[in-house]
Short mmCIF file of C-alpha atoms in Angstrom, two decimals:
data_model
loop_
_atom_site.label_atom_id
_atom_site.label_comp_id
_atom_site.label_asym_id
_atom_site.label_seq_id
_atom_site.Cartn_x
_atom_site.Cartn_y
_atom_site.Cartn_z
CA MET A 208 0.02 -0.03 0.04
CA LYS A 209 2.71 2.34 0.94
CA LEU A 210 4.75 1.53 -2.07
CA PHE A 211 1.69 2.11 -4.11
CA LYS A 212 1.11 5.50 -2.53
CA ALA A 213 4.75 6.42 -3.06
CA SER A 214 4.72 5.51 -6.75
CA CYS A 215 1.40 7.33 -7.19
CA SER A 216 2.84 10.49 -5.72
CA ALA A 217 6.06 10.05 -7.84
CA LEU A 218 3.75 9.79 -10.84
CA LEU A 219 1.88 12.79 -9.85
CA ILE A 220 5.05 14.77 -9.40
CA SER A 221 6.30 13.82 -12.75
CA LEU A 222 2.96 14.51 -14.36
CA ALA A 223 2.81 17.78 -12.46
CA ALA A 224 6.24 18.73 -13.50
CA SER A 225 5.35 18.24 -17.15
CA THR A 226 2.45 20.70 -17.11
CA ALA A 227 2.83 24.41 -16.87
CA PHE A 228 0.16 24.71 -14.15
CA ALA A 229 2.33 22.98 -11.54
CA GLU A 230 4.91 25.73 -11.36
CA ILE A 231 5.58 26.65 -7.79
CA SER A 232 6.08 30.25 -6.61
CA VAL A 233 7.94 31.24 -3.47
CA ILE A 234 5.97 34.17 -2.15
CA VAL A 235 6.24 36.97 0.47
CA SER A 236 3.75 39.77 1.29
CA ALA A 237 3.22 42.50 -1.23
CA SER A 238 4.50 44.81 1.42
CA ASN A 239 7.73 43.03 1.85
CA PRO A 240 10.58 45.08 0.37
CA ASN A 241 12.72 42.16 -0.79
CA SER A 242 12.68 41.42 -4.50
CA THR A 243 13.96 38.14 -6.11
CA MET A 244 15.87 35.58 -4.03
CA ASP A 245 17.96 32.65 -5.43
CA GLN A 246 17.34 29.05 -4.54
CA ALA A 247 20.33 28.98 -2.08
CA THR A 248 18.69 31.87 -0.07
CA VAL A 249 15.27 30.32 -0.07
CA SER A 250 16.72 26.90 0.97
CA LYS A 251 18.72 28.41 3.88
CA ILE A 252 15.62 30.10 5.21
CA PHE A 253 13.56 27.02 5.02
CA LEU A 254 16.28 24.77 6.65
CA GLY A 255 16.58 27.24 9.46
CA LYS A 256 20.08 28.22 8.46
CA ALA A 257 19.29 31.82 7.86
CA LYS A 258 16.90 33.72 9.89
CA SER A 259 16.54 36.97 7.97
CA PHE A 260 15.75 38.22 4.48
CA PRO A 261 18.50 39.70 2.31
CA ASP A 262 17.57 43.11 3.60
CA GLY A 263 18.02 42.07 7.28
CA SER A 264 14.47 41.79 8.33
CA GLN A 265 13.24 38.69 10.22
CA ALA A 266 12.22 35.81 7.91
CA LEU A 267 9.61 33.24 9.13
CA PRO A 268 9.00 30.30 6.76
CA VAL A 269 5.72 28.47 6.60
CA ASP A 270 5.28 25.12 5.15
CA GLN A 271 2.33 23.49 3.34
CA ASP A 272 0.67 20.51 5.01
CA GLU A 273 2.30 17.12 4.67
CA GLY A 274 1.21 15.30 1.54
CA SER A 275 0.50 18.39 -0.58
CA ALA A 276 1.85 18.17 -4.11
CA ALA A 277 3.45 21.65 -3.81
CA ARG A 278 5.27 20.60 -0.61
CA GLU A 279 6.78 17.46 -2.23
CA THR A 280 7.89 19.51 -5.25
CA PHE A 281 9.36 22.18 -3.10
CA ASN A 282 11.22 19.71 -0.87
CA SER A 283 12.79 17.87 -3.77
CA THR A 284 13.45 20.75 -6.05
CA VAL A 285 14.43 23.69 -3.65
CA LEU A 286 15.74 21.83 -0.62
CA GLY A 287 17.00 18.81 -2.47
CA LYS A 288 15.71 16.34 0.16
CA SER A 289 13.15 13.57 0.48
CA ALA A 290 10.46 13.69 3.16
CA SER A 291 12.43 11.15 5.32
CA GLN A 292 15.70 12.99 4.92
CA LEU A 293 14.01 16.21 6.05
CA LYS A 294 12.47 14.45 8.98
CA SER A 295 15.80 13.13 10.00
CA TYR A 296 17.33 16.63 9.50
CA TRP A 297 14.86 18.30 11.68
CA SER A 298 14.88 15.59 14.35
CA ARG A 299 18.67 16.30 14.74
CA LEU A 300 17.83 19.97 15.43
CA ILE A 301 14.48 19.67 17.33
CA PHE A 302 15.91 17.38 20.06
CA THR A 303 18.85 19.66 20.63
CA GLY A 304 16.72 22.82 20.94
CA LYS A 305 18.60 24.23 17.95
CA GLY A 306 15.70 24.63 15.60
CA THR A 307 12.03 24.01 14.80
CA PRO A 308 10.78 23.16 11.31
CA PRO A 309 8.62 25.66 9.42
CA LYS A 310 5.01 25.21 10.63
CA PRO A 311 2.63 23.26 8.27
CA SER A 312 -0.01 25.89 7.51
CA GLY A 313 -2.50 24.35 5.13
CA GLY A 314 -2.65 24.51 1.31
CA ASP A 315 -2.19 27.24 -1.36
CA ALA A 316 -5.06 29.42 -0.14
CA ALA A 317 -4.24 29.23 3.59
CA VAL A 318 -0.54 29.92 2.96
CA LYS A 319 -1.26 32.84 0.67
CA ALA A 320 -3.43 34.46 3.22
CA ILE A 321 -0.90 34.10 6.06
CA VAL A 322 1.86 35.46 3.78
CA ALA A 323 -0.25 38.39 2.60
CA ASN A 324 -0.93 39.59 6.11
CA ASN A 325 2.59 39.48 7.51
CA PRO A 326 5.71 40.93 5.76
CA ASN A 327 7.98 38.61 7.82
CA ILE A 328 6.52 35.42 6.51
CA ILE A 329 7.66 33.46 3.41
CA GLY A 330 5.77 30.51 1.86
CA TYR A 331 5.32 28.80 -1.42
CA ILE A 332 2.15 28.08 -3.46
CA ASP A 333 1.11 26.79 -6.84
CA SER A 334 1.76 29.62 -9.29
CA SER A 335 -1.77 29.61 -10.50
CA ALA A 336 -2.87 30.72 -6.99
CA VAL A 337 -0.72 33.85 -6.95
CA ASP A 338 -2.49 37.27 -6.89
CA ALA A 339 -1.70 40.86 -6.07
CA SER A 340 -1.73 40.34 -2.28
CA VAL A 341 1.59 38.52 -2.42
CA LYS A 342 4.84 39.01 -4.35
CA VAL A 343 6.79 36.15 -6.09
CA VAL A 344 10.43 36.15 -5.15
CA HIS A 345 11.47 32.89 -6.71
CA LYS A 346 9.81 30.56 -9.29
CA PHE A 347 10.60 26.92 -10.35
CA MET B 87 22.28 13.12 41.85
CA GLN B 88 19.85 15.21 44.02
CA THR B 89 20.19 18.24 41.79
CA LYS B 90 19.48 16.28 38.73
CA LYS B 91 16.01 15.33 39.99
CA ILE B 92 15.11 18.76 41.06
CA TRP B 93 16.16 20.46 37.85
CA ALA B 94 13.76 18.82 35.52
CA PRO B 95 10.34 19.25 37.17
CA SER B 96 11.08 22.84 38.01
CA ILE B 97 12.01 23.72 34.54
CA LEU B 98 9.12 21.91 33.07
CA ALA B 99 6.78 23.48 35.59
CA LEU B 100 8.07 26.84 34.39
CA ALA B 101 7.43 25.79 30.83
CA ILE B 102 3.82 24.89 31.53
CA ALA B 103 3.13 27.81 33.85
CA SER B 104 4.30 30.46 31.30
CA PRO B 105 1.49 32.46 29.57
CA ALA B 106 0.37 30.85 26.32
CA MET B 107 0.46 34.08 24.39
CA ALA B 108 4.14 34.34 24.00
CA GLY B 109 4.13 31.30 21.62
CA ASP B 110 3.20 27.63 21.31
CA LEU B 111 4.36 25.03 23.65
CA ASN B 112 6.06 22.61 21.31
CA ILE B 113 6.05 18.88 22.43
CA ASN B 114 8.09 16.46 20.56
CA GLY B 115 9.13 12.95 21.36
CA PHE B 116 11.19 10.03 20.31
CA LEU B 117 10.85 6.32 21.06
CA SER B 118 13.14 3.43 20.33
CA VAL B 119 12.30 -0.17 21.06
CA GLY B 120 14.56 -3.02 20.18
CA ALA B 121 15.59 -6.64 20.72
CA SER B 122 19.02 -8.13 20.38
CA MET B 123 20.57 -11.53 20.68
CA LEU B 124 24.15 -12.64 21.00
CA ASP B 125 25.60 -15.87 19.65
CA LYS B 126 27.89 -16.55 22.67
CA ASN B 127 26.97 -17.28 26.12
CA ASP B 128 30.03 -15.89 27.91
CA ALA B 129 30.13 -12.47 26.30
CA GLU B 130 28.10 -9.24 26.48
CA ILE B 131 27.92 -6.51 23.90
CA ALA B 132 25.83 -3.40 24.34
CA GLY B 133 24.02 -5.05 27.31
CA ALA B 134 22.88 -8.07 25.31
CA ASP B 135 23.67 -11.71 25.96
CA ASN B 136 22.59 -14.96 24.28
CA GLN B 137 19.33 -15.12 26.11
CA GLY B 138 18.01 -12.23 24.05
CA GLY B 139 17.61 -8.72 25.27
CA PHE B 140 14.67 -6.45 24.95
CA LYS B 141 15.67 -3.81 27.28
CA SER B 142 19.02 -2.17 26.60
CA ASP B 143 18.04 -0.34 23.38
CA ASN B 144 14.70 0.85 24.67
CA VAL B 145 14.53 4.61 25.05
CA LEU B 146 11.67 7.02 25.35
CA GLY B 147 12.21 10.84 25.24
CA LEU B 148 9.83 13.71 25.70
CA GLN B 149 10.79 17.25 24.87
CA MET B 150 8.98 20.42 25.64
CA GLN B 151 9.93 23.68 24.27
CA LYS B 152 8.41 27.06 24.87
CA GLN B 153 9.32 30.45 23.55
CA VAL B 154 8.90 32.79 26.43
CA ASN B 155 9.64 36.03 24.44
CA ASP B 156 11.51 37.19 21.31
CA THR B 157 14.89 36.19 22.58
CA THR B 158 14.30 33.50 25.25
CA THR B 159 13.32 29.90 24.93
CA ILE B 160 13.14 27.15 27.49
CA THR B 161 13.72 23.49 26.58
CA GLY B 162 13.41 20.44 28.74
CA GLN B 163 14.02 16.83 27.55
CA LEU B 164 13.23 13.89 29.81
CA VAL B 165 14.74 10.56 28.82
CA SER B 166 13.86 7.15 30.14
CA ARG B 167 16.31 4.39 29.26
CA GLY B 168 15.91 0.64 29.54
CA SER B 169 19.59 0.34 30.21
CA ASP B 170 18.95 2.49 33.36
CA ASP B 171 15.87 0.49 34.44
CA TYR B 172 13.75 3.25 32.91
CA GLN B 173 14.77 5.80 35.51
CA THR B 174 13.79 9.08 34.04
CA GLU B 175 16.47 11.71 33.72
CA ALA B 176 16.59 15.19 32.33
CA ALA B 177 19.06 14.89 29.43
CA TRP B 178 18.57 18.59 28.63
CA ALA B 179 16.91 21.33 30.66
CA PHE B 180 18.02 24.74 29.62
CA LEU B 181 17.27 28.27 28.80
CA THR B 182 18.28 29.67 25.52
CA TYR B 183 18.97 33.38 25.07
CA ALA B 184 19.41 34.50 21.45
CA ALA B 185 21.76 37.37 21.83
CA THR B 186 21.67 37.88 18.02
CA ASP B 187 20.35 35.94 15.11
CA ASP B 188 23.51 33.93 15.06
CA LEU B 189 24.63 33.84 18.71
CA ASP B 190 22.88 31.73 21.35
CA LEU B 191 23.65 31.41 25.02
CA ARG B 192 22.28 28.43 26.74
CA MET B 193 22.26 27.69 30.45
CA GLY B 194 21.19 24.64 32.47
CA ARG B 195 21.72 20.98 31.78
CA LEU B 196 23.34 20.45 28.42
CA ARG B 197 24.56 17.49 26.46
CA ILE B 198 28.29 17.29 26.30
CA PRO B 199 29.18 17.62 22.57
CA PHE B 200 31.95 14.98 22.47
CA PHE B 201 30.89 13.24 19.35
CA GLN B 202 29.45 13.84 15.87
CA TYR B 203 26.25 12.33 17.02
CA SER B 204 26.24 13.51 20.68
CA ASP B 205 23.53 16.00 20.33
CA PHE B 206 20.97 13.43 19.13
CA LEU B 207 22.56 10.27 20.55
CA GLU B 208 19.34 8.80 21.77
CA VAL B 209 17.23 9.87 18.89
CA GLY B 210 17.61 6.64 16.97
CA TYR B 211 15.62 7.91 14.12
CA ALA B 212 18.22 10.61 13.29
CA TYR B 213 20.88 7.94 12.19
CA ASN B 214 20.99 4.60 10.56
CA TRP B 215 22.50 2.31 13.23
CA VAL B 216 20.49 0.67 16.01
CA ARG B 217 23.03 2.26 18.39
CA PRO B 218 26.29 4.14 17.83
CA GLN B 219 29.36 2.08 17.91
CA GLU B 220 30.71 1.49 21.35
CA GLU B 221 34.34 1.63 20.27
CA VAL B 222 33.87 5.23 19.68
CA TYR B 223 30.88 6.23 21.73
CA ARG B 224 32.46 5.05 24.90
CA VAL B 225 32.06 7.84 27.37
CA PRO B 226 29.73 6.69 30.15
CA PHE B 227 27.94 9.96 30.86
CA SER B 228 26.45 12.41 28.51
CA SER B 229 25.26 15.77 30.16
CA ILE B 230 26.79 18.48 32.25
CA ASP B 231 25.29 21.38 34.17
CA GLY B 232 26.70 24.58 32.85
CA ILE B 233 26.53 27.16 30.04
CA ASP B 234 27.39 27.26 26.42
CA LEU B 235 27.78 29.83 23.66
CA THR B 236 27.07 28.91 20.02
CA GLN B 237 28.01 31.31 17.23
CA ARG B 238 26.72 30.35 13.73
CA PHE B 239 28.41 31.70 10.70
CA SER B 240 27.74 31.56 7.01
CA THR B 241 30.12 32.70 4.26
CA GLY B 242 29.61 31.91 0.58
CA ASP B 243 29.11 28.08 0.35
CA ILE B 244 30.18 27.34 3.87
CA ASP B 245 27.97 27.52 6.88
CA GLY B 246 28.84 26.29 10.43
CA SER B 247 29.14 27.06 14.07
CA VAL B 248 31.58 27.43 16.97
CA GLN B 249 30.44 26.27 20.26
CA PHE B 250 32.07 26.83 23.63
CA TYR B 251 30.90 25.37 26.91
CA TYR B 252 31.79 25.26 30.60
CA GLY B 253 30.34 23.31 33.40
CA ARG B 254 30.55 20.51 35.83
CA TYR B 255 29.51 16.86 35.98
CA GLN B 256 28.50 15.28 39.22
CA GLY B 257 27.04 11.80 39.10
CA ASP B 258 27.85 8.20 38.30
CA PHE B 259 30.83 7.09 36.17
CA GLU B 260 29.74 3.69 35.02
CA THR B 261 31.92 0.85 33.85
CA SER B 262 30.64 -2.55 32.87
CA THR B 263 30.80 -3.65 36.51
CA THR B 264 30.59 -0.65 38.77
CA ALA B 265 29.22 2.82 39.08
CA TYR B 266 31.73 5.17 40.81
CA ASP B 267 30.86 8.46 42.34
CA ALA B 268 32.36 11.12 40.11
CA ASP B 269 32.82 14.89 40.27
CA PHE B 270 34.37 16.34 37.08
CA ARG B 271 35.07 19.97 37.50
CA ASN B 272 36.08 22.83 35.08
CA PHE B 273 34.48 20.80 32.26
CA THR B 274 35.15 22.76 29.23
CA GLY B 275 35.37 22.42 25.47
CA LEU B 276 35.36 23.91 22.01
CA VAL B 277 33.62 22.50 18.89
CA LEU B 278 33.97 23.78 15.45
CA SER B 279 31.68 22.41 12.71
CA ALA B 280 31.34 23.40 9.07
CA ASN B 281 29.24 22.33 6.13
CA SER B 282 29.73 22.91 2.49
CA GLY B 283 27.47 21.27 -0.03
CA ASN B 284 27.55 17.59 0.59
CA PHE B 285 30.52 17.64 2.91
CA GLY B 286 30.68 18.31 6.58
CA ALA B 287 33.55 18.58 9.04
CA ARG B 288 33.83 18.78 12.89
CA VAL B 289 36.70 19.09 15.15
CA SER B 290 36.49 19.31 18.97
CA TYR B 291 38.56 19.53 22.11
CA HIS B 292 37.27 18.88 25.61
CA GLN B 293 38.86 18.72 29.10
CA ALA B 294 37.87 18.24 32.79
CA GLU B 295 39.51 17.73 36.12
CA LEU B 296 38.55 14.24 37.34
CA THR B 297 37.73 13.41 40.92
CA MET B 298 36.38 9.92 41.56
CA ASP B 299 35.90 7.66 44.56
CA THR B 300 38.04 4.65 44.15
CA SER B 301 38.27 3.73 47.85
CA ASP B 302 36.23 0.55 47.56
CA ALA B 303 38.78 -2.28 47.10
CA THR B 304 36.02 -4.65 45.93
CA THR B 305 35.71 -2.61 42.74
CA ALA B 306 37.94 -2.89 39.78
CA LEU B 307 39.42 0.57 40.00
CA GLY B 308 39.71 0.25 43.84
CA LEU B 309 41.56 -3.07 43.36
CA ALA B 310 43.76 -1.40 40.67
CA VAL B 311 44.76 1.34 43.19
CA LEU B 312 46.05 -1.25 45.66
CA GLY B 313 47.62 -3.42 42.92
CA ALA B 314 49.41 -0.25 41.63
CA SER B 315 50.92 0.46 44.97
CA GLY B 316 52.08 -3.07 45.40
CA ILE B 317 53.66 -3.29 42.05
CA ALA B 318 55.31 0.18 42.37
CA THR B 319 56.91 -1.01 45.59
CA GLY B 320 58.00 -4.23 43.86
CA LEU B 321 59.57 -2.06 41.12
CA GLY B 322 61.52 -0.20 43.73
CA ASP B 323 59.78 3.00 42.68
CA PRO B 324 56.78 3.68 45.18
CA SER B 325 56.21 7.11 43.80
CA ALA B 326 55.10 5.54 40.48
CA ALA B 327 51.86 4.54 42.32
CA GLU B 328 51.01 8.32 43.05
CA ASP B 329 49.25 8.89 39.74
CA PHE B 330 46.91 5.97 40.16
CA ASN B 331 44.03 7.89 41.67
CA PHE B 332 41.62 10.61 40.66
CA THR B 333 42.31 13.69 42.67
CA GLY B 334 41.55 16.35 40.10
CA GLN B 335 43.95 15.27 37.28
CA THR B 336 43.08 16.59 33.86
CA SER B 337 41.56 14.33 31.20
CA SER B 338 41.46 15.56 27.62
CA PHE B 339 39.27 14.39 24.77
CA TYR B 340 39.98 15.04 21.05
CA GLY B 341 37.53 14.43 18.26
CA ALA B 342 37.46 14.92 14.46
CA ALA B 343 34.89 13.85 12.02
CA LEU B 344 34.15 14.15 8.29
CA THR B 345 30.72 13.46 6.68
CA TYR B 346 29.46 13.23 3.12
CA ASP B 347 25.91 12.94 1.99
CA ASP B 348 24.66 13.42 -1.57
CA GLY B 349 21.20 12.20 -0.99
CA THR B 350 21.83 8.77 -2.20
CA TYR B 351 25.25 7.82 -0.79
CA SER B 352 26.56 8.94 2.55
CA ALA B 353 29.71 8.37 4.50
CA VAL B 354 31.00 9.17 7.94
CA ALA B 355 34.48 8.98 9.43
CA GLU B 356 35.08 9.74 13.09
CA TRP B 357 38.21 9.73 15.14
CA THR B 358 38.46 10.33 18.82
CA ALA B 359 41.22 10.06 21.47
CA LEU B 360 41.20 10.14 25.25
CA ASP B 361 44.31 11.37 27.19
CA HIS B 362 44.27 10.95 30.92
CA GLU B 363 46.70 12.51 33.40
CA SER B 364 45.65 9.87 35.87
CA SER B 365 47.22 6.48 35.16
CA LEU B 366 44.21 4.66 36.47
CA LEU B 367 42.38 5.15 33.11
CA LEU B 368 44.28 4.17 30.00
CA ASP B 369 44.76 6.57 27.23
CA ASP B 370 42.95 5.37 24.13
CA GLN B 371 41.85 6.03 20.56
CA GLY B 372 38.69 4.94 18.93
CA TRP B 373 37.52 5.53 15.31
CA LEU B 374 34.92 4.46 12.83
CA VAL B 375 34.33 4.54 9.23
CA GLY B 376 30.76 3.95 7.76
CA VAL B 377 29.14 4.06 4.47
CA ALA B 378 25.40 3.91 3.48
CA GLY B 379 23.32 4.06 0.35
CA ARG B 380 19.66 5.25 0.40
CA PHE B 381 17.53 3.37 -2.24
CA GLY B 382 13.89 4.45 -1.89
CA ASP B 383 12.79 3.56 1.54
CA PHE B 384 15.80 1.18 2.07
CA THR B 385 19.11 2.26 3.51
CA PRO B 386 21.79 -0.53 3.79
CA HIS B 387 24.91 0.46 5.65
CA LEU B 388 28.26 -0.83 6.71
CA THR B 389 30.58 0.35 9.41
CA TYR B 390 33.99 -0.72 10.75
CA SER B 391 35.11 0.55 14.18
CA SER B 392 38.10 0.05 16.38
CA GLU B 393 39.28 1.06 19.84
CA ALA B 394 42.71 0.38 21.38
CA ASP B 395 44.14 1.39 24.84
CA SER B 396 47.75 2.48 25.15
CA PHE B 397 50.14 2.45 28.13
CA ASP B 398 51.93 5.40 29.71
CA SER B 399 55.67 5.56 29.45
CA GLY B 400 57.98 4.72 32.43
CA ASN B 401 57.15 2.76 35.47
CA GLU B 402 53.57 3.95 35.37
CA GLY B 403 53.19 2.15 32.05
CA LYS B 404 54.84 -0.94 33.39
CA ILE B 405 52.27 -0.95 36.32
CA GLN B 406 49.38 -0.45 33.84
CA GLU B 407 50.54 -3.42 31.85
CA LEU B 408 50.29 -5.67 34.92
CA LEU B 409 46.87 -4.47 35.97
CA PRO B 410 43.74 -5.92 34.40
CA LEU B 411 42.77 -2.63 32.62
CA GLN B 412 43.65 -2.92 28.95
CA ASP B 413 40.97 -3.20 26.18
CA GLU B 414 41.27 -3.53 22.49
CA GLN B 415 38.47 -4.34 20.15
CA THR B 416 37.06 -3.99 16.67
CA SER B 417 33.69 -4.48 15.21
CA ILE B 418 31.98 -4.65 11.84
CA THR B 419 28.29 -3.59 11.61
CA LEU B 420 26.11 -4.49 8.63
CA GLY B 421 22.58 -3.22 8.86
CA LEU B 422 19.46 -2.29 6.91
CA ARG B 423 17.24 0.66 7.71
CA TYR B 424 13.67 0.75 6.30
CA ASP B 425 11.75 4.06 6.46
CA TYR B 426 8.24 2.79 7.04
CA ASP B 427 6.84 6.34 6.85
CA THR B 428 8.29 9.77 7.47
CA SER B 429 8.45 9.32 11.24
CA THR B 430 9.08 5.63 11.64
CA ALA B 431 12.17 3.58 10.85
CA LEU B 432 12.63 -0.16 11.20
CA LYS B 433 16.31 -1.38 11.50
CA PHE B 434 18.00 -4.76 11.24
CA GLU B 435 21.65 -5.17 12.18
CA ILE B 436 24.32 -7.69 12.40
CA GLN B 437 27.40 -6.76 14.39
CA ASN B 438 30.53 -8.90 14.59
CA ASN B 439 32.57 -7.80 17.60
CA ASP B 440 36.15 -8.95 18.02
CA GLU B 441 37.59 -8.35 21.49
CA GLU B 442 41.30 -8.91 21.18
CA THR B 443 41.92 -7.91 24.76
CA ALA B 444 39.27 -7.35 27.47
CA ASP B 445 40.32 -6.11 30.93
CA GLY B 446 43.88 -7.20 30.24
CA VAL B 447 43.27 -10.71 29.12
CA ASP B 448 42.52 -12.40 25.68
CA GLY B 449 39.04 -11.53 24.63
CA ASP B 450 36.50 -13.35 22.53
CA SER B 451 34.63 -12.66 19.27
CA ALA B 452 30.83 -12.70 19.22
CA THR B 453 27.99 -11.77 16.80
CA LEU B 454 25.07 -9.56 17.96
CA TYR B 455 21.80 -9.59 16.04
CA SER B 456 19.51 -6.62 16.58
CA VAL B 457 16.20 -5.27 15.47
CA ALA B 458 14.75 -1.96 16.37
CA VAL B 459 11.91 0.43 15.66
CA ASP B 460 12.62 4.13 16.03
CA LEU B 461 9.93 6.86 15.91
CA VAL B 462 9.79 10.54 16.29
CA PHE B 463 6.61 12.37 17.09
#
């Protein structure tokens, strides 16, 4: 069953990757002064290695819920880690008090709403869900 | 021992009593349950014998963390170990003050960062083995009460941290047969770690002044104190016995590790050395080299590890050679980790352990079979 699920999601990811609709956008609030960020900067913020935006203001990453297609694509493309590897990475930090993973905060709509309302928060959503309340800083 | 028990509840009570508005109370936990079986009836590895063991790898940990304000966080971690008859101990209980984005000051009960895997030694989920190799992970205590400073840095492709700590350990010093009352003062150390891409490196230095009660002549060390004095007299050099005690002599620990992980293949090499001013503990070196491959949910891994004691020079060394203290052993571990889901790992392991010398006499070799389930929640 688990293998089946895994291969289904792999299939979904590869299907998703082949259509223009599945493009993911890393977003900040429209009021956030930072413009584009490269993959390394985004990755450092989401792995807890950097705690501020390039302009020096505090950066708080939020994740999508476990199992969302956007999250799996984000993990493998931007962070370059599988879900198990990430769990292992965070368990090394959580249990030493050195860091906590980005909070799972729902899907595209929920993440967009949280990001729009707070200039310190950074998230990622399917590009098709982007509107004027948020600013895209990275796309893949 | 008394202080240890008081620390935990008071810190945790503080965590619970704090107003909820400052931030969430994060509760995380980890659990390892395992069983192991040795193929020899006169040997013991990692607390297992040939009757099968269910207890020694069992660990339950609960951690509570609470952000009190923008700069201050309190963390408490209670760990209950099967190898300690499930006595619950506060492995961590500390207050973190974030002086800057990159500089943390921690105060309280802290894990001693001797090894590459020290910080998450008991979180089995975080590594591939059922348990870290005892040839290297051989220090029988893991926490101090004190303070530490961690400065993180990031330049170009390299990020890392420098950690300095100072504190004291008061508690048991456990050997395979006896628990000695120990008081290790001026416990201090420096750890430098850096990561770049798939590579990681870590070097560390630690030292402490050891005071231990070895007055009981029915214990191995107590007997060795008496033996040393007898042998020293026999050698016509009674003063050579003076260093066979623990009255504040300095012990030093050196560690270096390299890691590689490209997502599919990973490798770790770790070298450590202990240098004791007291002659009652033998200087030694322990190292390991391990490789692993990640294929979907399966991670097979192979590790070789080795530990060997060495003697002091002069008459102290001659006395050491005659006392039943020397150990020398190697082991090969072949294992398979299966990630059942993103928070549960199932592990199978075969470890061949070759004791060339145990307590000064010829040792034996034995094979240990282990299974374990590791969870984080």
